Amino acid sequence: MQNRVLLVEDDDELRQLLARYLTNQGFSVREAANGNDGLSLARSQNCDIVVLDIMLPDISGLDVLRALRADTHLPVVLLTARGDETDRIVGFEVGADDYIPKPCNPRELVARLQALLRRIAWDQSVEVDAARTYGDLRVEPSHRRIYQDDKPLELTATEYEVLQVLLAHAGSVVRKTDLMQWALGRRLEAHDRTLDMHISNLRKKLGNDDPPRIETVRGLGYSYRVPT
C-alpha cells in the first residue's frame, strides 16, 4: 500500500520536482500551491503525512499547522528557509514533527518521511494489551496515545516517540545520539536543536514539575524521572 503525502508548496518548480521524486519512490502525492488549499485537502482527503512550506502566498504555513493541530494528529514536516531558526522553533512549538531546510535534497526528504512513517507503523503493530504505566502516565502503543492521570496528552507524532523512548528507559540516561536515532530515525548533527525543541515542548505539556521529570544530563542526554 502506498504512503499518501500531501505536499503544500507555492514554488511550482520545487513542488513539481519533489512530487515527481516522491512518486518515483513509491508515494502517492497530492499537491497544493497555497495554505488554504492545503488545509482543505488535509481535512477532506485521506493522507498519511504532510510536507508543509512555512512561506505561503495566502496564509502562513504556521497558521496551517495550528489549524491542523486543532483537529488532527497528522505528522507534519516543515520546509523552512535555511538558517531561519526562529521559524523552526515556532514550528516545533506549534506542533511540527520535523523540518527540512530549503533548498532541500529530495533524497533527504524521502528518508525523513520514511523514518517517521516507519515508527508510526511499528507502534500500530504492537498488541492492544501492551499498555504500560509509569507513575501518572499510561502508554498505549497500539493507539499511539499517552495519558496523564487518565487524560490524553496532545502530542505530535514525534513528541510521542521521544516520550515513549524516555519512558521505556525511565530512571536511566538516554544519550542524545541514541534518542535522535530511535525517536526521529536519523543521526544527531552538529547545531541541530530539533530534539531540544521537542523536549522543551514535552516539559510544558507534562507540567512544571520541580525538579523537571525530564532531566537534562549535561554532556550526555536526558533521563525521565517517574514522580513519586
mmCIF file with all atom_site columns, C-alpha atoms in Angstrom:
data_model
loop_
_atom_site.group_PDB
_atom_site.id
_atom_site.type_symbol
_atom_site.label_atom_id
_atom_site.label_alt_id
_atom_site.label_comp_id
_atom_site.label_asym_id
_atom_site.label_entity_id
_atom_site.label_seq_id
_atom_site.pdbx_PDB_ins_code
_atom_site.Cartn_x
_atom_site.Cartn_y
_atom_site.Cartn_z
_atom_site.occupancy
_atom_site.B_iso_or_equiv
_atom_site.pdbx_formal_charge
_atom_site.auth_seq_id
_atom_site.auth_comp_id
_atom_site.auth_asym_id
_atom_site.auth_atom_id
_atom_site.pdbx_PDB_model_num
ATOM 1   C CA . MET A 1 1   ? 0.000   0.000  0.000  1.00 0.00 ? 1   MET A CA 1
ATOM 2   C CA . GLN A 1 2   ? 1.356   3.411  -0.996 1.00 0.00 ? 2   GLN A CA 1
ATOM 3   C CA . ASN A 1 3   ? 2.006   6.020  1.662  1.00 0.00 ? 3   ASN A CA 1
ATOM 4   C CA . ARG A 1 4   ? -0.028  9.146  0.899  1.00 0.00 ? 4   ARG A CA 1
ATOM 5   C CA . VAL A 1 5   ? 1.737   12.513 1.077  1.00 0.00 ? 5   VAL A CA 1
ATOM 6   C CA . LEU A 1 6   ? 0.196   15.970 0.904  1.00 0.00 ? 6   LEU A CA 1
ATOM 7   C CA . LEU A 1 7   ? 2.771   18.436 -0.443 1.00 0.00 ? 7   LEU A CA 1
ATOM 8   C CA . VAL A 1 8   ? 1.979   22.107 0.267  1.00 0.00 ? 8   VAL A CA 1
ATOM 9   C CA . GLU A 1 9   ? 4.485   24.365 -1.518 1.00 0.00 ? 9   GLU A CA 1
ATOM 10  C CA . ASP A 1 10  ? 3.902   27.545 -3.560 1.00 0.00 ? 10  ASP A CA 1
ATOM 11  C CA . ASP A 1 11  ? 7.086   27.275 -5.639 1.00 0.00 ? 11  ASP A CA 1
ATOM 12  C CA . ASP A 1 12  ? 5.755   25.420 -8.682 1.00 0.00 ? 12  ASP A CA 1
ATOM 13  C CA . GLU A 1 13  ? 9.153   24.217 -9.862 1.00 0.00 ? 13  GLU A CA 1
ATOM 14  C CA . LEU A 1 14  ? 10.183  22.870 -6.441 1.00 0.00 ? 14  LEU A CA 1
ATOM 15  C CA . ARG A 1 15  ? 6.773   21.352 -5.745 1.00 0.00 ? 15  ARG A CA 1
ATOM 16  C CA . GLN A 1 16  ? 6.711   19.509 -9.057 1.00 0.00 ? 16  GLN A CA 1
ATOM 17  C CA . LEU A 1 17  ? 10.291  18.330 -8.577 1.00 0.00 ? 17  LEU A CA 1
ATOM 18  C CA . LEU A 1 18  ? 9.547   16.941 -5.118 1.00 0.00 ? 18  LEU A CA 1
ATOM 19  C CA . ALA A 1 19  ? 6.250   15.443 -6.268 1.00 0.00 ? 19  ALA A CA 1
ATOM 20  C CA . ARG A 1 20  ? 7.943   13.589 -9.126 1.00 0.00 ? 20  ARG A CA 1
ATOM 21  C CA . TYR A 1 21  ? 10.683  12.300 -6.862 1.00 0.00 ? 21  TYR A CA 1
ATOM 22  C CA . LEU A 1 22  ? 8.233   11.163 -4.182 1.00 0.00 ? 22  LEU A CA 1
ATOM 23  C CA . THR A 1 23  ? 6.089   9.439  -6.802 1.00 0.00 ? 23  THR A CA 1
ATOM 24  C CA . ASN A 1 24  ? 9.141   7.630  -8.195 1.00 0.00 ? 24  ASN A CA 1
ATOM 25  C CA . GLN A 1 25  ? 9.930   6.482  -4.657 1.00 0.00 ? 25  GLN A CA 1
ATOM 26  C CA . GLY A 1 26  ? 6.510   4.869  -4.312 1.00 0.00 ? 26  GLY A CA 1
ATOM 27  C CA . PHE A 1 27  ? 4.496   7.602  -2.596 1.00 0.00 ? 27  PHE A CA 1
ATOM 28  C CA . SER A 1 28  ? 1.037   8.741  -3.638 1.00 0.00 ? 28  SER A CA 1
ATOM 29  C CA . VAL A 1 29  ? 1.232   12.544 -3.803 1.00 0.00 ? 29  VAL A CA 1
ATOM 30  C CA . ARG A 1 30  ? -1.421  15.260 -3.599 1.00 0.00 ? 30  ARG A CA 1
ATOM 31  C CA . GLU A 1 31  ? -0.320  18.843 -4.214 1.00 0.00 ? 31  GLU A CA 1
ATOM 32  C CA . ALA A 1 32  ? -1.417  22.276 -3.029 1.00 0.00 ? 32  ALA A CA 1
ATOM 33  C CA . ALA A 1 33  ? 0.106   25.632 -4.001 1.00 0.00 ? 33  ALA A CA 1
ATOM 34  C CA . ASN A 1 34  ? -1.244  27.660 -1.075 1.00 0.00 ? 34  ASN A CA 1
ATOM 35  C CA . GLY A 1 35  ? -2.211  27.301 2.558  1.00 0.00 ? 35  GLY A CA 1
ATOM 36  C CA . ASN A 1 36  ? -5.984  27.350 2.214  1.00 0.00 ? 36  ASN A CA 1
ATOM 37  C CA . ASP A 1 37  ? -5.987  24.641 -0.447 1.00 0.00 ? 37  ASP A CA 1
ATOM 38  C CA . GLY A 1 38  ? -3.540  22.605 1.597  1.00 0.00 ? 38  GLY A CA 1
ATOM 39  C CA . LEU A 1 39  ? -5.665  22.874 4.721  1.00 0.00 ? 39  LEU A CA 1
ATOM 40  C CA . SER A 1 40  ? -8.779  21.894 2.780  1.00 0.00 ? 40  SER A CA 1
ATOM 41  C CA . LEU A 1 41  ? -7.075  18.862 1.252  1.00 0.00 ? 41  LEU A CA 1
ATOM 42  C CA . ALA A 1 42  ? -5.621  17.760 4.595  1.00 0.00 ? 42  ALA A CA 1
ATOM 43  C CA . ARG A 1 43  ? -9.071  17.844 6.159  1.00 0.00 ? 43  ARG A CA 1
ATOM 44  C CA . SER A 1 44  ? -11.007 16.299 3.283  1.00 0.00 ? 44  SER A CA 1
ATOM 45  C CA . GLN A 1 45  ? -8.581  13.813 1.743  1.00 0.00 ? 45  GLN A CA 1
ATOM 46  C CA . ASN A 1 46  ? -7.023  10.748 3.278  1.00 0.00 ? 46  ASN A CA 1
ATOM 47  C CA . CYS A 1 47  ? -3.288  11.317 3.695  1.00 0.00 ? 47  CYS A CA 1
ATOM 48  C CA . ASP A 1 48  ? -0.654  9.817  5.952  1.00 0.00 ? 48  ASP A CA 1
ATOM 49  C CA . ILE A 1 49  ? 1.754   12.733 6.252  1.00 0.00 ? 49  ILE A CA 1
ATOM 50  C CA . VAL A 1 50  ? 2.021   16.418 5.284  1.00 0.00 ? 50  VAL A CA 1
ATOM 51  C CA . VAL A 1 51  ? 5.025   18.293 3.886  1.00 0.00 ? 51  VAL A CA 1
ATOM 52  C CA . LEU A 1 52  ? 4.342   21.978 4.538  1.00 0.00 ? 52  LEU A CA 1
ATOM 53  C CA . ASP A 1 53  ? 6.223   25.082 3.461  1.00 0.00 ? 53  ASP A CA 1
ATOM 54  C CA . ILE A 1 54  ? 6.222   27.890 6.030  1.00 0.00 ? 54  ILE A CA 1
ATOM 55  C CA . MET A 1 55  ? 6.213   30.737 3.496  1.00 0.00 ? 55  MET A CA 1
ATOM 56  C CA . LEU A 1 56  ? 2.943   30.538 1.544  1.00 0.00 ? 56  LEU A CA 1
ATOM 57  C CA . PRO A 1 57  ? 1.224   33.276 -0.503 1.00 0.00 ? 57  PRO A CA 1
ATOM 58  C CA . ASP A 1 58  ? -2.125  33.414 1.298  1.00 0.00 ? 58  ASP A CA 1
ATOM 59  C CA . ILE A 1 59  ? -1.707  32.254 4.899  1.00 0.00 ? 59  ILE A CA 1
ATOM 60  C CA . SER A 1 60  ? 1.398   31.245 6.801  1.00 0.00 ? 60  SER A CA 1
ATOM 61  C CA . GLY A 1 61  ? 2.334   27.603 6.913  1.00 0.00 ? 61  GLY A CA 1
ATOM 62  C CA . LEU A 1 62  ? 2.467   28.012 10.688 1.00 0.00 ? 62  LEU A CA 1
ATOM 63  C CA . ASP A 1 63  ? -1.200  29.053 10.656 1.00 0.00 ? 63  ASP A CA 1
ATOM 64  C CA . VAL A 1 64  ? -1.995  25.994 8.566  1.00 0.00 ? 64  VAL A CA 1
ATOM 65  C CA . LEU A 1 65  ? -0.150  23.870 11.122 1.00 0.00 ? 65  LEU A CA 1
ATOM 66  C CA . ARG A 1 66  ? -2.073  25.469 14.010 1.00 0.00 ? 66  ARG A CA 1
ATOM 67  C CA . ALA A 1 67  ? -5.347  24.707 12.282 1.00 0.00 ? 67  ALA A CA 1
ATOM 68  C CA . LEU A 1 68  ? -4.309  21.114 11.598 1.00 0.00 ? 68  LEU A CA 1
ATOM 69  C CA . ARG A 1 69  ? -3.262  20.573 15.190 1.00 0.00 ? 69  ARG A CA 1
ATOM 70  C CA . ALA A 1 70  ? -6.686  21.721 16.372 1.00 0.00 ? 70  ALA A CA 1
ATOM 71  C CA . ASP A 1 71  ? -8.367  18.675 14.846 1.00 0.00 ? 71  ASP A CA 1
ATOM 72  C CA . THR A 1 72  ? -5.799  16.162 13.576 1.00 0.00 ? 72  THR A CA 1
ATOM 73  C CA . HIS A 1 73  ? -2.680  14.282 14.637 1.00 0.00 ? 73  HIS A CA 1
ATOM 74  C CA . LEU A 1 74  ? -1.283  14.003 11.107 1.00 0.00 ? 74  LEU A CA 1
ATOM 75  C CA . PRO A 1 75  ? 2.536   14.042 11.153 1.00 0.00 ? 75  PRO A CA 1
ATOM 76  C CA . VAL A 1 76  ? 3.846   17.270 9.600  1.00 0.00 ? 76  VAL A CA 1
ATOM 77  C CA . VAL A 1 77  ? 7.310   18.000 8.203  1.00 0.00 ? 77  VAL A CA 1
ATOM 78  C CA . LEU A 1 78  ? 8.057   21.699 7.675  1.00 0.00 ? 78  LEU A CA 1
ATOM 79  C CA . LEU A 1 79  ? 10.073  23.181 4.842  1.00 0.00 ? 79  LEU A CA 1
ATOM 80  C CA . THR A 1 80  ? 11.949  26.187 6.234  1.00 0.00 ? 80  THR A CA 1
ATOM 81  C CA . ALA A 1 81  ? 14.464  28.728 4.959  1.00 0.00 ? 81  ALA A CA 1
ATOM 82  C CA . ARG A 1 82  ? 17.999  27.566 5.703  1.00 0.00 ? 82  ARG A CA 1
ATOM 83  C CA . GLY A 1 83  ? 19.331  29.213 8.840  1.00 0.00 ? 83  GLY A CA 1
ATOM 84  C CA . ASP A 1 84  ? 15.939  30.574 9.969  1.00 0.00 ? 84  ASP A CA 1
ATOM 85  C CA . GLU A 1 85  ? 15.982  29.156 13.483 1.00 0.00 ? 85  GLU A CA 1
ATOM 86  C CA . THR A 1 86  ? 13.059  31.298 14.679 1.00 0.00 ? 86  THR A CA 1
ATOM 87  C CA . ASP A 1 87  ? 10.668  29.635 12.232 1.00 0.00 ? 87  ASP A CA 1
ATOM 88  C CA . ARG A 1 88  ? 11.900  26.196 13.262 1.00 0.00 ? 88  ARG A CA 1
ATOM 89  C CA . ILE A 1 89  ? 11.451  26.907 16.967 1.00 0.00 ? 89  ILE A CA 1
ATOM 90  C CA . VAL A 1 90  ? 7.958   28.316 16.478 1.00 0.00 ? 90  VAL A CA 1
ATOM 91  C CA . GLY A 1 91  ? 7.136   25.398 14.196 1.00 0.00 ? 91  GLY A CA 1
ATOM 92  C CA . PHE A 1 92  ? 8.018   22.868 16.871 1.00 0.00 ? 92  PHE A CA 1
ATOM 93  C CA . GLU A 1 93  ? 6.095   24.852 19.479 1.00 0.00 ? 93  GLU A CA 1
ATOM 94  C CA . VAL A 1 94  ? 3.026   24.813 17.237 1.00 0.00 ? 94  VAL A CA 1
ATOM 95  C CA . GLY A 1 95  ? 3.347   21.069 16.647 1.00 0.00 ? 95  GLY A CA 1
ATOM 96  C CA . ALA A 1 96  ? 5.691   20.180 13.767 1.00 0.00 ? 96  ALA A CA 1
ATOM 97  C CA . ASP A 1 97  ? 7.245   16.722 13.855 1.00 0.00 ? 97  ASP A CA 1
ATOM 98  C CA . ASP A 1 98  ? 10.368  17.546 11.885 1.00 0.00 ? 98  ASP A CA 1
ATOM 99  C CA . TYR A 1 99  ? 11.781  20.132 9.493  1.00 0.00 ? 99  TYR A CA 1
ATOM 100 C CA . ILE A 1 100 ? 13.979  20.257 6.419  1.00 0.00 ? 100 ILE A CA 1
ATOM 101 C CA . PRO A 1 101 ? 15.804  23.438 5.342  1.00 0.00 ? 101 PRO A CA 1
ATOM 102 C CA . LYS A 1 102 ? 15.345  24.758 1.800  1.00 0.00 ? 102 LYS A CA 1
ATOM 103 C CA . PRO A 1 103 ? 16.632  24.213 -0.755 1.00 0.00 ? 103 PRO A CA 1
ATOM 104 C CA . CYS A 1 104 ? 16.066  20.621 0.281  1.00 0.00 ? 104 CYS A CA 1
ATOM 105 C CA . ASN A 1 105 ? 17.555  17.411 -1.036 1.00 0.00 ? 105 ASN A CA 1
ATOM 106 C CA . PRO A 1 106 ? 14.725  15.152 -2.290 1.00 0.00 ? 106 PRO A CA 1
ATOM 107 C CA . ARG A 1 107 ? 16.560  12.075 -1.011 1.00 0.00 ? 107 ARG A CA 1
ATOM 108 C CA . GLU A 1 108 ? 16.724  13.578 2.491  1.00 0.00 ? 108 GLU A CA 1
ATOM 109 C CA . LEU A 1 109 ? 13.013  14.388 2.359  1.00 0.00 ? 109 LEU A CA 1
ATOM 110 C CA . VAL A 1 110 ? 12.187  10.803 1.419  1.00 0.00 ? 110 VAL A CA 1
ATOM 111 C CA . ALA A 1 111 ? 14.424  9.482  4.214  1.00 0.00 ? 111 ALA A CA 1
ATOM 112 C CA . ARG A 1 112 ? 12.736  11.723 6.803  1.00 0.00 ? 112 ARG A CA 1
ATOM 113 C CA . LEU A 1 113 ? 9.242   10.753 5.645  1.00 0.00 ? 113 LEU A CA 1
ATOM 114 C CA . GLN A 1 114 ? 10.052  7.050  5.588  1.00 0.00 ? 114 GLN A CA 1
ATOM 115 C CA . ALA A 1 115 ? 11.592  7.175  9.076  1.00 0.00 ? 115 ALA A CA 1
ATOM 116 C CA . LEU A 1 116 ? 8.551   8.954  10.514 1.00 0.00 ? 116 LEU A CA 1
ATOM 117 C CA . LEU A 1 117 ? 6.077   6.611  8.829  1.00 0.00 ? 117 LEU A CA 1
ATOM 118 C CA . ARG A 1 118 ? 8.051   3.501  9.851  1.00 0.00 ? 118 ARG A CA 1
ATOM 119 C CA . ARG A 1 119 ? 7.893   4.494  13.516 1.00 0.00 ? 119 ARG A CA 1
ATOM 120 C CA . ILE A 1 120 ? 4.157   5.073  13.306 1.00 0.00 ? 120 ILE A CA 1
ATOM 121 C CA . ALA A 1 121 ? 3.563   1.765  11.515 1.00 0.00 ? 121 ALA A CA 1
ATOM 122 C CA . TRP A 1 122 ? 5.674   -0.131 14.066 1.00 0.00 ? 122 TRP A CA 1
ATOM 123 C CA . ASP A 1 123 ? 3.754   1.305  17.010 1.00 0.00 ? 123 ASP A CA 1
ATOM 124 C CA . GLN A 1 124 ? 0.420   0.483  15.397 1.00 0.00 ? 124 GLN A CA 1
ATOM 125 C CA . SER A 1 125 ? 1.517   -3.165 15.015 1.00 0.00 ? 125 SER A CA 1
ATOM 126 C CA . VAL A 1 126 ? 2.008   -3.570 18.783 1.00 0.00 ? 126 VAL A CA 1
ATOM 127 C CA . GLU A 1 127 ? -0.592  -5.667 20.585 1.00 0.00 ? 127 GLU A CA 1
ATOM 128 C CA . VAL A 1 128 ? -3.506  -3.792 22.156 1.00 0.00 ? 128 VAL A CA 1
ATOM 129 C CA . ASP A 1 129 ? -2.814  -5.245 25.615 1.00 0.00 ? 129 ASP A CA 1
ATOM 130 C CA . ALA A 1 130 ? 0.738   -3.859 25.700 1.00 0.00 ? 130 ALA A CA 1
ATOM 131 C CA . ALA A 1 131 ? -0.192  -0.733 27.692 1.00 0.00 ? 131 ALA A CA 1
ATOM 132 C CA . ARG A 1 132 ? 2.489   0.343  30.186 1.00 0.00 ? 132 ARG A CA 1
ATOM 133 C CA . THR A 1 133 ? 2.267   2.594  33.234 1.00 0.00 ? 133 THR A CA 1
ATOM 134 C CA . TYR A 1 134 ? 4.914   4.959  34.619 1.00 0.00 ? 134 TYR A CA 1
ATOM 135 C CA . GLY A 1 135 ? 3.567   6.775  37.660 1.00 0.00 ? 135 GLY A CA 1
ATOM 136 C CA . ASP A 1 136 ? 0.787   9.063  36.445 1.00 0.00 ? 136 ASP A CA 1
ATOM 137 C CA . LEU A 1 137 ? 1.472   8.257  32.765 1.00 0.00 ? 137 LEU A CA 1
ATOM 138 C CA . ARG A 1 138 ? -0.001  5.380  30.772 1.00 0.00 ? 138 ARG A CA 1
ATOM 139 C CA . VAL A 1 139 ? 1.320   4.482  27.318 1.00 0.00 ? 139 VAL A CA 1
ATOM 140 C CA . GLU A 1 140 ? -0.966  2.732  24.830 1.00 0.00 ? 140 GLU A CA 1
ATOM 141 C CA . PRO A 1 141 ? 1.297   1.919  21.855 1.00 0.00 ? 141 PRO A CA 1
ATOM 142 C CA . SER A 1 142 ? -1.445  0.380  19.716 1.00 0.00 ? 142 SER A CA 1
ATOM 143 C CA . HIS A 1 143 ? -3.326  3.692  19.774 1.00 0.00 ? 143 HIS A CA 1
ATOM 144 C CA . ARG A 1 144 ? -0.193  5.870  19.883 1.00 0.00 ? 144 ARG A CA 1
ATOM 145 C CA . ARG A 1 145 ? -1.570  7.663  22.915 1.00 0.00 ? 145 ARG A CA 1
ATOM 146 C CA . ILE A 1 146 ? -0.097  8.644  26.275 1.00 0.00 ? 146 ILE A CA 1
ATOM 147 C CA . TYR A 1 147 ? -2.393  9.530  29.150 1.00 0.00 ? 147 TYR A CA 1
ATOM 148 C CA . GLN A 1 148 ? -1.607  11.603 32.222 1.00 0.00 ? 148 GLN A CA 1
ATOM 149 C CA . ASP A 1 149 ? -3.998  10.934 35.104 1.00 0.00 ? 149 ASP A CA 1
ATOM 150 C CA . ASP A 1 150 ? -6.284  9.257  32.534 1.00 0.00 ? 150 ASP A CA 1
ATOM 151 C CA . LYS A 1 151 ? -6.388  12.390 30.356 1.00 0.00 ? 151 LYS A CA 1
ATOM 152 C CA . PRO A 1 152 ? -4.831  12.117 26.869 1.00 0.00 ? 152 PRO A CA 1
ATOM 153 C CA . LEU A 1 153 ? -1.768  14.262 26.251 1.00 0.00 ? 153 LEU A CA 1
ATOM 154 C CA . GLU A 1 154 ? -1.972  16.211 22.989 1.00 0.00 ? 154 GLU A CA 1
ATOM 155 C CA . LEU A 1 155 ? 1.317   15.128 21.431 1.00 0.00 ? 155 LEU A CA 1
ATOM 156 C CA . THR A 1 156 ? 2.677   15.290 17.922 1.00 0.00 ? 156 THR A CA 1
ATOM 157 C CA . ALA A 1 157 ? 3.854   12.039 16.361 1.00 0.00 ? 157 ALA A CA 1
ATOM 158 C CA . THR A 1 158 ? 7.473   12.885 17.161 1.00 0.00 ? 158 THR A CA 1
ATOM 159 C CA . GLU A 1 159 ? 6.744   14.067 20.711 1.00 0.00 ? 159 GLU A CA 1
ATOM 160 C CA . TYR A 1 160 ? 5.056   10.731 21.288 1.00 0.00 ? 160 TYR A CA 1
ATOM 161 C CA . GLU A 1 161 ? 8.119   8.880  20.012 1.00 0.00 ? 161 GLU A CA 1
ATOM 162 C CA . VAL A 1 162 ? 10.533  10.899 22.159 1.00 0.00 ? 162 VAL A CA 1
ATOM 163 C CA . LEU A 1 163 ? 8.476   10.476 25.324 1.00 0.00 ? 163 LEU A CA 1
ATOM 164 C CA . GLN A 1 164 ? 7.806   6.778  24.900 1.00 0.00 ? 164 GLN A CA 1
ATOM 165 C CA . VAL A 1 165 ? 11.551  6.109  24.418 1.00 0.00 ? 165 VAL A CA 1
ATOM 166 C CA . LEU A 1 166 ? 12.362  8.076  27.590 1.00 0.00 ? 166 LEU A CA 1
ATOM 167 C CA . LEU A 1 167 ? 9.638   6.241  29.499 1.00 0.00 ? 167 LEU A CA 1
ATOM 168 C CA . ALA A 1 168 ? 10.904  2.856  28.330 1.00 0.00 ? 168 ALA A CA 1
ATOM 169 C CA . HIS A 1 169 ? 14.277  3.805  29.894 1.00 0.00 ? 169 HIS A CA 1
ATOM 170 C CA . ALA A 1 170 ? 12.854  5.647  32.918 1.00 0.00 ? 170 ALA A CA 1
ATOM 171 C CA . GLY A 1 171 ? 15.494  6.242  35.574 1.00 0.00 ? 171 GLY A CA 1
ATOM 172 C CA . SER A 1 172 ? 18.346  5.770  33.112 1.00 0.00 ? 172 SER A CA 1
ATOM 173 C CA . VAL A 1 173 ? 20.163  8.244  30.894 1.00 0.00 ? 173 VAL A CA 1
ATOM 174 C CA . VAL A 1 174 ? 19.302  8.095  27.199 1.00 0.00 ? 174 VAL A CA 1
ATOM 175 C CA . ARG A 1 175 ? 22.102  9.577  25.145 1.00 0.00 ? 175 ARG A CA 1
ATOM 176 C CA . LYS A 1 176 ? 21.035  12.325 22.732 1.00 0.00 ? 176 LYS A CA 1
ATOM 177 C CA . THR A 1 177 ? 22.565  10.452 19.824 1.00 0.00 ? 177 THR A CA 1
ATOM 178 C CA . ASP A 1 178 ? 20.519  7.339  20.660 1.00 0.00 ? 178 ASP A CA 1
ATOM 179 C CA . LEU A 1 179 ? 17.321  9.278  21.325 1.00 0.00 ? 179 LEU A CA 1
ATOM 180 C CA . MET A 1 180 ? 17.639  11.077 17.994 1.00 0.00 ? 180 MET A CA 1
ATOM 181 C CA . GLN A 1 181 ? 18.109  7.785  16.168 1.00 0.00 ? 181 GLN A CA 1
ATOM 182 C CA . TRP A 1 182 ? 15.376  5.876  17.992 1.00 0.00 ? 182 TRP A CA 1
ATOM 183 C CA . ALA A 1 183 ? 12.751  8.629  18.077 1.00 0.00 ? 183 ALA A CA 1
ATOM 184 C CA . LEU A 1 184 ? 13.436  10.600 14.883 1.00 0.00 ? 184 LEU A CA 1
ATOM 185 C CA . GLY A 1 185 ? 15.138  7.938  12.807 1.00 0.00 ? 185 GLY A CA 1
ATOM 186 C CA . ARG A 1 186 ? 18.221  9.974  11.928 1.00 0.00 ? 186 ARG A CA 1
ATOM 187 C CA . ARG A 1 187 ? 21.630  10.942 13.237 1.00 0.00 ? 187 ARG A CA 1
ATOM 188 C CA . LEU A 1 188 ? 22.216  13.895 15.526 1.00 0.00 ? 188 LEU A CA 1
ATOM 189 C CA . GLU A 1 189 ? 24.020  16.589 13.568 1.00 0.00 ? 189 GLU A CA 1
ATOM 190 C CA . ALA A 1 190 ? 26.035  19.495 14.935 1.00 0.00 ? 190 ALA A CA 1
ATOM 191 C CA . HIS A 1 191 ? 23.896  22.540 15.811 1.00 0.00 ? 191 HIS A CA 1
ATOM 192 C CA . ASP A 1 192 ? 20.661  20.563 15.282 1.00 0.00 ? 192 ASP A CA 1
ATOM 193 C CA . ARG A 1 193 ? 18.259  21.648 18.033 1.00 0.00 ? 193 ARG A CA 1
ATOM 194 C CA . THR A 1 194 ? 15.304  19.562 16.865 1.00 0.00 ? 194 THR A CA 1
ATOM 195 C CA . LEU A 1 195 ? 15.483  17.226 19.842 1.00 0.00 ? 195 LEU A CA 1
ATOM 196 C CA . ASP A 1 196 ? 15.897  20.108 22.320 1.00 0.00 ? 196 ASP A CA 1
ATOM 197 C CA . MET A 1 197 ? 12.720  21.725 20.987 1.00 0.00 ? 197 MET A CA 1
ATOM 198 C CA . HIS A 1 198 ? 10.717  18.527 21.359 1.00 0.00 ? 198 HIS A CA 1
ATOM 199 C CA . ILE A 1 199 ? 11.994  18.061 24.920 1.00 0.00 ? 199 ILE A CA 1
ATOM 200 C CA . SER A 1 200 ? 11.036  21.660 25.768 1.00 0.00 ? 200 SER A CA 1
ATOM 201 C CA . ASN A 1 201 ? 7.530   21.122 24.417 1.00 0.00 ? 201 ASN A CA 1
ATOM 202 C CA . LEU A 1 202 ? 7.136   17.864 26.341 1.00 0.00 ? 202 LEU A CA 1
ATOM 203 C CA . ARG A 1 203 ? 8.143   19.518 29.602 1.00 0.00 ? 203 ARG A CA 1
ATOM 204 C CA . LYS A 1 204 ? 5.453   22.154 29.101 1.00 0.00 ? 204 LYS A CA 1
ATOM 205 C CA . LYS A 1 205 ? 2.789   19.578 28.301 1.00 0.00 ? 205 LYS A CA 1
ATOM 206 C CA . LEU A 1 206 ? 3.720   17.365 31.268 1.00 0.00 ? 206 LEU A CA 1
ATOM 207 C CA . GLY A 1 207 ? 3.547   20.276 33.721 1.00 0.00 ? 207 GLY A CA 1
ATOM 208 C CA . ASN A 1 208 ? 6.094   22.395 35.503 1.00 0.00 ? 208 ASN A CA 1
ATOM 209 C CA . ASP A 1 209 ? 7.495   19.824 37.900 1.00 0.00 ? 209 ASP A CA 1
ATOM 210 C CA . ASP A 1 210 ? 10.346  20.851 40.174 1.00 0.00 ? 210 ASP A CA 1
ATOM 211 C CA . PRO A 1 211 ? 12.711  19.192 39.512 1.00 0.00 ? 211 PRO A CA 1
ATOM 212 C CA . PRO A 1 212 ? 11.529  18.507 35.947 1.00 0.00 ? 212 PRO A CA 1
ATOM 213 C CA . ARG A 1 213 ? 10.555  14.921 35.243 1.00 0.00 ? 213 ARG A CA 1
ATOM 214 C CA . ILE A 1 214 ? 12.607  15.047 32.026 1.00 0.00 ? 214 ILE A CA 1
ATOM 215 C CA . GLU A 1 215 ? 16.062  15.861 33.339 1.00 0.00 ? 215 GLU A CA 1
ATOM 216 C CA . THR A 1 216 ? 18.979  17.075 31.241 1.00 0.00 ? 216 THR A CA 1
ATOM 217 C CA . VAL A 1 217 ? 22.188  15.173 31.951 1.00 0.00 ? 217 VAL A CA 1
ATOM 218 C CA . ARG A 1 218 ? 24.807  17.618 30.722 1.00 0.00 ? 218 ARG A CA 1
ATOM 219 C CA . GLY A 1 219 ? 27.069  16.252 28.034 1.00 0.00 ? 219 GLY A CA 1
ATOM 220 C CA . LEU A 1 220 ? 25.126  13.003 27.750 1.00 0.00 ? 220 LEU A CA 1
ATOM 221 C CA . GLY A 1 221 ? 21.389  13.241 27.152 1.00 0.00 ? 221 GLY A CA 1
ATOM 222 C CA . TYR A 1 222 ? 18.121  13.030 29.038 1.00 0.00 ? 222 TYR A CA 1
ATOM 223 C CA . SER A 1 223 ? 16.552  10.956 31.790 1.00 0.00 ? 223 SER A CA 1
ATOM 224 C CA . TYR A 1 224 ? 12.892  10.555 32.712 1.00 0.00 ? 224 TYR A CA 1
ATOM 225 C CA . ARG A 1 225 ? 12.189  10.709 36.440 1.00 0.00 ? 225 ARG A CA 1
ATOM 226 C CA . VAL A 1 226 ? 8.966   8.989  37.495 1.00 0.00 ? 226 VAL A CA 1
ATOM 227 C CA . PRO A 1 227 ? 7.310   11.309 40.060 1.00 0.00 ? 227 PRO A CA 1
ATOM 228 C CA . THR A 1 228 ? 6.757   9.744  43.463 1.00 0.00 ? 228 THR A CA 1
#
